[in-house]
Amino acid sequence: MGERLNAPGRAVADSVQELASAVVLALDAEASLDVQAGADDPVVLAAARVLGADVLAPSTLTSRSATEAEVALLDGALRRFPPNPGSPVSRWSHWGALVALGRARPGVGEPETGWLADQSWPGLTHQLAGVAMLAALAPSSLTALAERRVEDLARGFVRAVRRSDWPQAAGAGRWLAAVNGAPESLGLDAGLDFVELMGAGDARVALHIRVARILRRSPVA
């Protein structure tokens, strides 16, 4: 994601997996996120910055309010690791986290989307998968773009599956579930099952698949 992280890369990667697993467990149990480390741990904060708005997914995708610990974790991550001005993905994930925290309104203050304007369908899929935490978070220009290019996104999903790129396939599948416009011929539900099976062991894959299934059960308006 291009974040300027000061924590060792391996430790952050492991913490991302642990935190994503905790989010999946919270979603499955319809419970609050079990924040095991304090909001002052730089490695945990780095992981929370990578997940962005997904830190609050157990509340944003349900009717319950976020706990103080959940809010403190995401807020601390944003304070410790501000967005990289040169990275659209970083700026979008930061904006999405602010929306999840209720500190920005959908459609207001969004980063621009010009960086996606000339992307080929493989490039578009790659880029949108990198900000899959924004899928169904709130209406945005990224949502509108995904809706306009849903067939390209479906092609990208199939390509990612064929290339065994399970994180990209999971992210693309989550966007397809969010815009609720996947071609019937794609067989998205079966595709999500396959990605979950083949991507087992990657908690971020599991997280995207869980959210995609929630969206398939209750499509966004």
XYZ file of C-alpha atoms in Angstrom:
221
model
C 0.000 0.000 0.000
C 2.990 2.263 0.090
C 2.501 3.262 3.700
C 5.470 4.776 5.475
C 5.618 2.195 8.226
C 8.353 2.193 10.817
C 7.614 -1.303 12.132
C 9.432 -4.370 10.736
C 7.700 -5.722 7.654
C 7.363 -9.328 8.812
C 5.869 -8.327 12.137
C 3.359 -6.070 10.409
C 2.379 -8.772 7.909
C 1.789 -11.226 10.747
C -0.211 -8.655 12.672
C -2.358 -7.928 9.606
C -3.237 -11.616 9.449
C -4.028 -11.740 13.165
C -6.203 -8.640 13.030
C -8.010 -9.788 9.888
C -8.699 -13.128 11.595
C -10.136 -11.279 14.590
C -12.422 -9.279 12.287
C -13.623 -12.500 10.607
C -14.373 -14.071 13.995
C -16.264 -10.958 15.072
C -18.308 -10.983 11.864
C -19.130 -14.676 12.242
C -20.164 -14.236 15.873
C -21.848 -10.863 15.280
C -19.765 -9.608 18.166
C -17.310 -6.829 18.876
C -13.720 -7.031 17.719
C -11.356 -8.612 20.220
C -8.549 -6.052 20.318
C -5.749 -7.988 21.973
C -3.110 -5.250 22.017
C -3.394 -1.674 23.147
C -3.887 1.163 20.685
C -0.315 2.304 21.331
C 1.403 -0.749 19.815
C 3.006 0.473 16.549
C 2.826 -2.949 14.894
C -0.874 -3.357 15.678
C -1.525 0.222 14.561
C 0.281 -0.479 11.294
C -1.904 -3.550 10.757
C -5.018 -1.518 11.496
C -3.909 1.089 8.953
C -3.557 -1.641 6.321
C -7.065 -2.976 7.016
C -8.482 0.534 7.251
C -12.274 0.675 7.421
C -12.420 -3.113 7.830
C -11.342 -2.664 11.446
C -14.903 -1.458 12.037
C -16.586 -3.959 9.709
C -18.135 -5.860 12.649
C -20.148 -2.714 13.406
C -20.547 -1.033 9.995
C -22.042 -4.237 8.560
C -24.398 -4.721 11.519
C -26.730 -2.598 13.576
C -24.468 -2.314 16.591
C -22.224 0.614 17.444
C -18.445 0.350 17.397
C -16.810 -0.116 20.784
C -14.422 2.414 22.257
C -11.549 -0.021 21.756
C -12.365 -0.498 18.065
C -12.599 3.247 17.474
C -9.403 3.906 19.408
C -7.520 1.335 17.335
C -8.527 2.770 13.966
C -8.164 6.353 15.133
C -4.685 5.621 16.462
C -3.724 3.990 13.170
C -4.754 7.058 11.179
C -2.877 9.370 13.504
C 0.273 7.262 13.505
C 0.289 6.581 9.754
C -1.156 9.473 7.728
C -1.899 8.934 4.041
C 0.884 8.991 1.500
C 0.082 11.972 -0.775
C 1.619 10.180 -3.745
C -0.475 7.023 -3.356
C -4.139 7.127 -4.453
C -4.739 3.794 -2.703
C -3.360 5.200 0.542
C -5.481 8.355 0.257
C -8.629 6.389 -0.535
C -8.133 3.923 2.305
C -7.582 6.870 4.673
C -10.779 8.544 3.478
C -12.704 5.285 3.875
C -11.463 4.906 7.441
C -12.660 8.427 8.219
C -16.086 7.568 6.812
C -16.214 4.429 8.962
C -15.351 6.552 11.989
C -18.094 9.046 11.096
C -15.582 11.834 10.506
C -16.220 12.201 6.785
C -19.414 12.040 4.784
C -19.847 9.812 1.751
C -19.192 11.744 -1.434
C -17.547 14.631 0.418
C -13.806 15.181 0.325
C -13.149 12.082 -1.731
C -9.762 11.666 -3.410
C -9.894 11.855 -7.193
C -10.323 8.818 -9.437
C -8.353 10.018 -12.467
C -5.664 7.438 -11.765
C -8.182 4.770 -12.784
C -9.538 6.466 -15.886
C -7.241 4.789 -18.398
C -6.709 1.503 -16.576
C -7.158 -1.673 -18.597
C -9.482 -4.266 -17.087
C -6.586 -6.180 -15.469
C -5.193 -2.938 -14.072
C -8.592 -1.815 -12.835
C -9.136 -5.114 -11.039
C -5.706 -4.917 -9.435
C -6.267 -1.365 -8.197
C -9.809 -1.879 -6.921
C -8.789 -5.061 -5.118
C -6.278 -2.938 -3.211
C -9.107 -0.824 -1.789
C -11.661 -3.596 -1.332
C -12.256 -2.369 2.223
C -14.278 0.437 0.587
C -16.659 -1.929 -1.196
C -20.144 -1.228 0.208
C -18.773 1.015 2.954
C -20.583 4.010 1.477
C -21.531 5.309 -1.970
C -18.517 6.861 -3.626
C -17.062 7.622 -7.018
C -15.184 4.321 -6.741
C -18.498 2.511 -6.338
C -19.855 4.295 -9.402
C -16.754 3.365 -11.356
C -17.042 -0.296 -10.340
C -20.699 -0.267 -11.411
C -19.829 1.206 -14.804
C -17.108 -1.352 -15.401
C -18.656 -4.376 -13.764
C -18.007 -6.587 -16.796
C -14.323 -5.636 -16.741
C -14.247 -6.402 -13.029
C -15.845 -9.785 -13.670
C -13.179 -10.533 -16.284
C -10.547 -9.495 -13.762
C -12.045 -11.809 -11.145
C -11.812 -14.769 -13.526
C -8.255 -13.832 -14.495
C -7.194 -13.632 -10.838
C -8.691 -17.065 -10.158
C -6.899 -18.563 -13.128
C -3.640 -17.020 -11.956
C -4.231 -18.304 -8.402
C -4.068 -14.721 -7.143
C -6.457 -15.327 -4.274
C -6.133 -11.900 -2.570
C -6.955 -10.111 -5.823
C -9.770 -12.533 -6.624
C -11.258 -12.040 -3.144
C -11.045 -8.256 -3.416
C -12.613 -8.256 -6.877
C -15.320 -10.643 -5.700
C -16.138 -8.319 -2.830
C -16.580 -5.393 -5.230
C -18.790 -7.501 -7.491
C -20.956 -8.405 -4.504
C -21.103 -4.755 -3.459
C -22.309 -3.401 -6.796
C -24.677 -6.366 -7.179
C -24.227 -6.435 -10.932
C -22.125 -9.496 -11.632
C -23.181 -11.334 -14.800
C -25.190 -14.472 -14.032
C -22.810 -16.429 -16.236
C -19.961 -15.639 -13.831
C -21.367 -17.853 -11.073
C -20.084 -15.476 -8.395
C -21.292 -17.458 -5.389
C -19.535 -20.618 -6.544
C -16.501 -18.512 -7.414
C -16.383 -17.051 -3.914
C -16.556 -20.560 -2.444
C -13.637 -21.638 -4.616
C -11.521 -18.609 -3.738
C -12.151 -19.185 -0.031
C -11.107 -22.817 -0.356
C -7.975 -22.169 -2.373
C -7.009 -19.063 -0.400
C -7.367 -20.780 2.955
C -4.671 -19.593 5.306
C -4.856 -15.961 4.208
C -7.058 -14.111 6.679
C -7.568 -11.133 4.360
C -8.957 -13.475 1.704
C -11.314 -14.903 4.322
C -12.335 -11.394 5.374
C -13.195 -10.268 1.840
C -15.162 -13.465 1.220
C -17.109 -13.081 4.483
C -18.062 -9.514 3.598
C -18.968 -10.506 0.037
C -21.340 -13.167 1.375
C -22.952 -10.679 3.739
C -23.497 -8.366 0.787
C -24.899 -11.179 -1.342
C -27.446 -11.920 1.383
C -28.337 -8.275 1.868
C -27.427 -6.263 -1.260
C -26.730 -2.597 -0.720
C -29.297 -0.180 -2.066
